PDB file of C-alpha atoms in Angstrom:
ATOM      1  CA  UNK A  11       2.315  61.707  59.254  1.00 65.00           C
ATOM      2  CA  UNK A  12       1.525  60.584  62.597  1.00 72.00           C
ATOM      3  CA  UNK A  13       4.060  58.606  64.821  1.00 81.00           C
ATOM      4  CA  UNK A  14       1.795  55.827  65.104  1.00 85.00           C
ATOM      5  CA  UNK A  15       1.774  55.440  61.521  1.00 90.00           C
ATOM      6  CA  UNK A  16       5.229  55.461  60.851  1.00 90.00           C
ATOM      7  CA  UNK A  17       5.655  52.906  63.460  1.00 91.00           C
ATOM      8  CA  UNK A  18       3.195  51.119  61.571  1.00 93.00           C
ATOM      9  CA  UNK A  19       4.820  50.998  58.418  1.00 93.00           C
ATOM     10  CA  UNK A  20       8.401  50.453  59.616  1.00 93.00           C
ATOM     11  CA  UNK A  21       7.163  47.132  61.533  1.00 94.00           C
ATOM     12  CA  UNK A  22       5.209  46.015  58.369  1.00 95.00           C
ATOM     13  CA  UNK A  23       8.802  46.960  56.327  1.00 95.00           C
ATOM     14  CA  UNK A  24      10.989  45.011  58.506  1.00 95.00           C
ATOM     15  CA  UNK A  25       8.590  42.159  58.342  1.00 95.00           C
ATOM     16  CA  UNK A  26       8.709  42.005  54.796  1.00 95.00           C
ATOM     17  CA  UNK A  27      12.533  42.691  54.962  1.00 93.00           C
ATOM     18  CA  UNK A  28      13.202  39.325  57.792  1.00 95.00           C
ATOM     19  CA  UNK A  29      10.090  36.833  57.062  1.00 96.00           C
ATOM     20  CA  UNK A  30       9.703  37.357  52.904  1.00 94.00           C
ATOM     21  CA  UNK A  31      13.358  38.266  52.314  1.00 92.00           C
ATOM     22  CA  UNK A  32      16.304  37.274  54.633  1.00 92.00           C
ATOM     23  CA  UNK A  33      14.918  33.862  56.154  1.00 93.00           C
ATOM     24  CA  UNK A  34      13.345  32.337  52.942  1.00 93.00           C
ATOM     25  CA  UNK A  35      16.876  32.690  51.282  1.00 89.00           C
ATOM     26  CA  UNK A  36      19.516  32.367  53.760  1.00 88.00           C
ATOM     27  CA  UNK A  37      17.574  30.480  57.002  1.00 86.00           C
ATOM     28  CA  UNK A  38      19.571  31.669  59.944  1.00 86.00           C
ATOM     29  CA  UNK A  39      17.483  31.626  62.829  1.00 89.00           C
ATOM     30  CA  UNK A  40      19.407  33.655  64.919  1.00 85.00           C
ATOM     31  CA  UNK A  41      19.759  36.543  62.619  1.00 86.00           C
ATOM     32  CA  UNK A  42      15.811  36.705  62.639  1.00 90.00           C
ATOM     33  CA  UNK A  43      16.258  37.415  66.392  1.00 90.00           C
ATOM     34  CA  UNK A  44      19.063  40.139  65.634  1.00 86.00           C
ATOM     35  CA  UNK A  45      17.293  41.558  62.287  1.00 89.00           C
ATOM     36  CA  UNK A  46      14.211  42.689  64.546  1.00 92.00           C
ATOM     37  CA  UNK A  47      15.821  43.381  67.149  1.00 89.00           C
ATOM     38  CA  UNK A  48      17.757  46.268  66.294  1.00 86.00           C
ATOM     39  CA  UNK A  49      15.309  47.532  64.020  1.00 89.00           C
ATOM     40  CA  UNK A  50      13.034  48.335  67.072  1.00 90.00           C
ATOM     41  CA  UNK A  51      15.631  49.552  69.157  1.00 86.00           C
ATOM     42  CA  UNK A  52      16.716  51.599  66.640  1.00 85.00           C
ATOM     43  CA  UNK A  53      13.316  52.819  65.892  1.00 88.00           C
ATOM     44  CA  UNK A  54      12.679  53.325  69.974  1.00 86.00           C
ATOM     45  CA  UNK A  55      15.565  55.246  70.063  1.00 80.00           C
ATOM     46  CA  UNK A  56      15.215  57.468  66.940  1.00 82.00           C
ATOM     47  CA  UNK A  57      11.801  58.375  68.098  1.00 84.00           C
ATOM     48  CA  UNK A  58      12.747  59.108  71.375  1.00 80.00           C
ATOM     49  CA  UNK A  59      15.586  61.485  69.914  1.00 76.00           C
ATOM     50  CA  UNK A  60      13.320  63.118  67.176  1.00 77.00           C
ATOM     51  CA  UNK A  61      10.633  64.270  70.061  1.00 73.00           C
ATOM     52  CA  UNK A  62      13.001  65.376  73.041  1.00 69.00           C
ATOM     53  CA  UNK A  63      15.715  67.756  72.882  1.00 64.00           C
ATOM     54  CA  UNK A  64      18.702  65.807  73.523  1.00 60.00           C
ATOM     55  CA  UNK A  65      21.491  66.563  70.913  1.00 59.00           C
ATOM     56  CA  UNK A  66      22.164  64.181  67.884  1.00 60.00           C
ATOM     57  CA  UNK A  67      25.490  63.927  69.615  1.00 65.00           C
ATOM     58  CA  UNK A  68      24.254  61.622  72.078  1.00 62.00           C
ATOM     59  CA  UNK A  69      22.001  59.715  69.355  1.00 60.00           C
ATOM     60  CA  UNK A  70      24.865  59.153  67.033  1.00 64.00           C
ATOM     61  CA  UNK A  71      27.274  58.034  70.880  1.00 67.00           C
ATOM     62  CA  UNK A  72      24.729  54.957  71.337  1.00 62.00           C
ATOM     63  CA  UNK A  73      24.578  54.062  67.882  1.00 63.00           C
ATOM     64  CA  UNK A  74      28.265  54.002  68.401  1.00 66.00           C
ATOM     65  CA  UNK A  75      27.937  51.551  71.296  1.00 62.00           C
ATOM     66  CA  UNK A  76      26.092  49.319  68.618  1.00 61.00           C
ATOM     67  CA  UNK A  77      28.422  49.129  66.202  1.00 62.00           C
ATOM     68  CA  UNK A  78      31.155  48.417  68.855  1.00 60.00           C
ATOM     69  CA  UNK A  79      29.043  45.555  70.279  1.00 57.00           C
ATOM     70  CA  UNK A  80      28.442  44.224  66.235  1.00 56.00           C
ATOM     71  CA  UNK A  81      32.306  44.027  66.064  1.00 54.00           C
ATOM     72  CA  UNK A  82      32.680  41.587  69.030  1.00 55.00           C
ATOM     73  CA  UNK A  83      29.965  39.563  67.753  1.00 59.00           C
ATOM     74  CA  UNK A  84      29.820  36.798  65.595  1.00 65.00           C
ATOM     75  CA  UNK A  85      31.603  37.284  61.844  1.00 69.00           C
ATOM     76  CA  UNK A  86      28.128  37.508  59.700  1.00 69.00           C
ATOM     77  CA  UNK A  87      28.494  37.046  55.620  1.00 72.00           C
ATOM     78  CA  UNK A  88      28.669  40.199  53.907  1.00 70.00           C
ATOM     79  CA  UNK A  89      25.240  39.093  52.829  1.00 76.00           C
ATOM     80  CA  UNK A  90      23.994  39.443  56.439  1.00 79.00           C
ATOM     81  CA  UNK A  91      25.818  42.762  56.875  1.00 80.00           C
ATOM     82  CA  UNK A  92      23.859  44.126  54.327  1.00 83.00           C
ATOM     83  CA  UNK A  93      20.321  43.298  56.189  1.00 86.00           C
ATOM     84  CA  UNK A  94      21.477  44.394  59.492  1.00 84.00           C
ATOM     85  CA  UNK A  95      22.066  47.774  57.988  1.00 86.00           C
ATOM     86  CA  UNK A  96      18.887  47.662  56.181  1.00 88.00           C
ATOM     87  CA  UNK A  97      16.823  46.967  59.088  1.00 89.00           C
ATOM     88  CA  UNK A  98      18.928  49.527  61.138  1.00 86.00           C
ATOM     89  CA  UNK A  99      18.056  51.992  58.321  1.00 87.00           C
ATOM     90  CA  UNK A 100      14.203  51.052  58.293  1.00 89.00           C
ATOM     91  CA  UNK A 101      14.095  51.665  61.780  1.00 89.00           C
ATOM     92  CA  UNK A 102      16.018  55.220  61.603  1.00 85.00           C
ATOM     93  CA  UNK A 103      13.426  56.024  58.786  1.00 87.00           C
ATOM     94  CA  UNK A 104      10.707  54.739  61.110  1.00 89.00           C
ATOM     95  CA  UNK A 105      11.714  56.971  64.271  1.00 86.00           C
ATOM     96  CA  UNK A 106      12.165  60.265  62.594  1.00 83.00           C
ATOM     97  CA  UNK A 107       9.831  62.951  61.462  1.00 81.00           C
ATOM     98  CA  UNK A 108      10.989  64.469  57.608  1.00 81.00           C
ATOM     99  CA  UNK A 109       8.734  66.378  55.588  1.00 83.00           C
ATOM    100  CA  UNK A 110       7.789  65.777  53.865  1.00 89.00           C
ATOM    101  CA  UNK A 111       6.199  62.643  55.082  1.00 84.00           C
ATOM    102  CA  UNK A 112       6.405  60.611  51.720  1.00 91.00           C
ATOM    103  CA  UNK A 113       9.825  60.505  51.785  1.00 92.00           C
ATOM    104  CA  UNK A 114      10.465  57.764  54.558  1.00 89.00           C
ATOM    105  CA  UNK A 115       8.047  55.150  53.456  1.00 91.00           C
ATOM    106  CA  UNK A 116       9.376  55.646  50.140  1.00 92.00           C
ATOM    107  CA  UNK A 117      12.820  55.320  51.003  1.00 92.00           C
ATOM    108  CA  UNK A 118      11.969  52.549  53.050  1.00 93.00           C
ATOM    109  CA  UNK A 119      10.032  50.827  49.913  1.00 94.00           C
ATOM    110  CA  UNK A 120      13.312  51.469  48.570  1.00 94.00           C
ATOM    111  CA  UNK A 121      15.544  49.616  50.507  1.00 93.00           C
ATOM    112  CA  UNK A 122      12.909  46.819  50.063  1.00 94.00           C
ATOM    113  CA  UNK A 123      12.849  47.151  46.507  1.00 94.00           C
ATOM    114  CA  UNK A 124      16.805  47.218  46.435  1.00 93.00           C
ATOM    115  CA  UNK A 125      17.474  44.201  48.796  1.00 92.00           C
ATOM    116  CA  UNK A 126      14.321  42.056  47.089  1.00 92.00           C
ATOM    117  CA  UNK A 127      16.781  42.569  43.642  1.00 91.00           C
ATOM    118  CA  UNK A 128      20.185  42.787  44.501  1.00 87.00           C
ATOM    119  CA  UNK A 129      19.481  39.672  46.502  1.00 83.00           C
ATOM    120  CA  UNK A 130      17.344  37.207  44.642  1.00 79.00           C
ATOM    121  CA  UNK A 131      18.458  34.360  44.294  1.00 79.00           C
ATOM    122  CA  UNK A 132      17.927  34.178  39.980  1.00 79.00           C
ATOM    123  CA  UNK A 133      20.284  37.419  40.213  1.00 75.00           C
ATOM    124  CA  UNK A 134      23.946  36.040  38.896  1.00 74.00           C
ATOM    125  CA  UNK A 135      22.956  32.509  39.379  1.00 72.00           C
ATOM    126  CA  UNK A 136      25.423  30.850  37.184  1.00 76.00           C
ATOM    127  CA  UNK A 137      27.821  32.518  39.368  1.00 75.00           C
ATOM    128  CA  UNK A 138      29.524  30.722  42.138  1.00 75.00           C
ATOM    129  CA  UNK A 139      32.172  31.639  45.129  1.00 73.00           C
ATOM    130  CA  UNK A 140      34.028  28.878  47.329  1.00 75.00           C
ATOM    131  CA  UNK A 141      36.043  29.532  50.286  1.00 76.00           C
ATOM    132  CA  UNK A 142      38.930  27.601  50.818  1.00 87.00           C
ATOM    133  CA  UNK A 143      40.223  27.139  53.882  1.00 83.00           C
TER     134      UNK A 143
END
């Protein structure tokens, strides 16, 4: 599958993921910013990496320097934590070439799938958490 198209799907993916997902249920404006944004650097740099030959040492050293720069950040809900990841993931899936070339949109319908259920909002609603402070 071509480049373009992967790029394609992934922003389509991570559109669904922020706009029909994340802000309709939690409404953080700032972690739309953050949600895209490191989905397409992550996706710049993964297909960068997958069509030179630098080593996957120095792909896995700057995503590294991300994680060290998510530490100092803001605390996020483990909620939030779970759709940075996914949007980091849908941009890895985005930037790299697998064959065979089902397997990436699939997986990335997958995290969709997963993050549409083990989010919604009729999942354990009778459930309830309160932090005391």
């Amino acid at each position: 599958m071509p480049n373009s198209a992967m790029i394609a799907i992934d922003v389509v993916a991570v559109l669904l993921l922020v706009f029909a997902l994340y802000f309709p249920r939690h409404g953080r404006r700032d972690m739309v910013v953050a949600l895209l944004g490191i989905n397409v650097g992550v996706l710049a740099v993964a297909t960068v990496l997958s069509e030179s030959t630098v080593t996957a040492g120095l792909g896995l050293g700057l995503f590294g320097v991300l994680s060290i720069i998510r530490l100092r950040s803001q605390e996020l809900d483990q909620e939030e934590v779970v759709y940075y990841f996914s949007a980091l993931a849908l941009g890895l899936l985005g930037g790299i070439t697998v064959d065979p070339a089902w397997i990436a949109p699939s997986l990335m319908v997958a995290i969709l799938a997963v993050m549409f259920i083990g989010d919604h909002p009729r999942l354990f609603a009778r459930t309830r958490s309160q932090i005391v402070t």
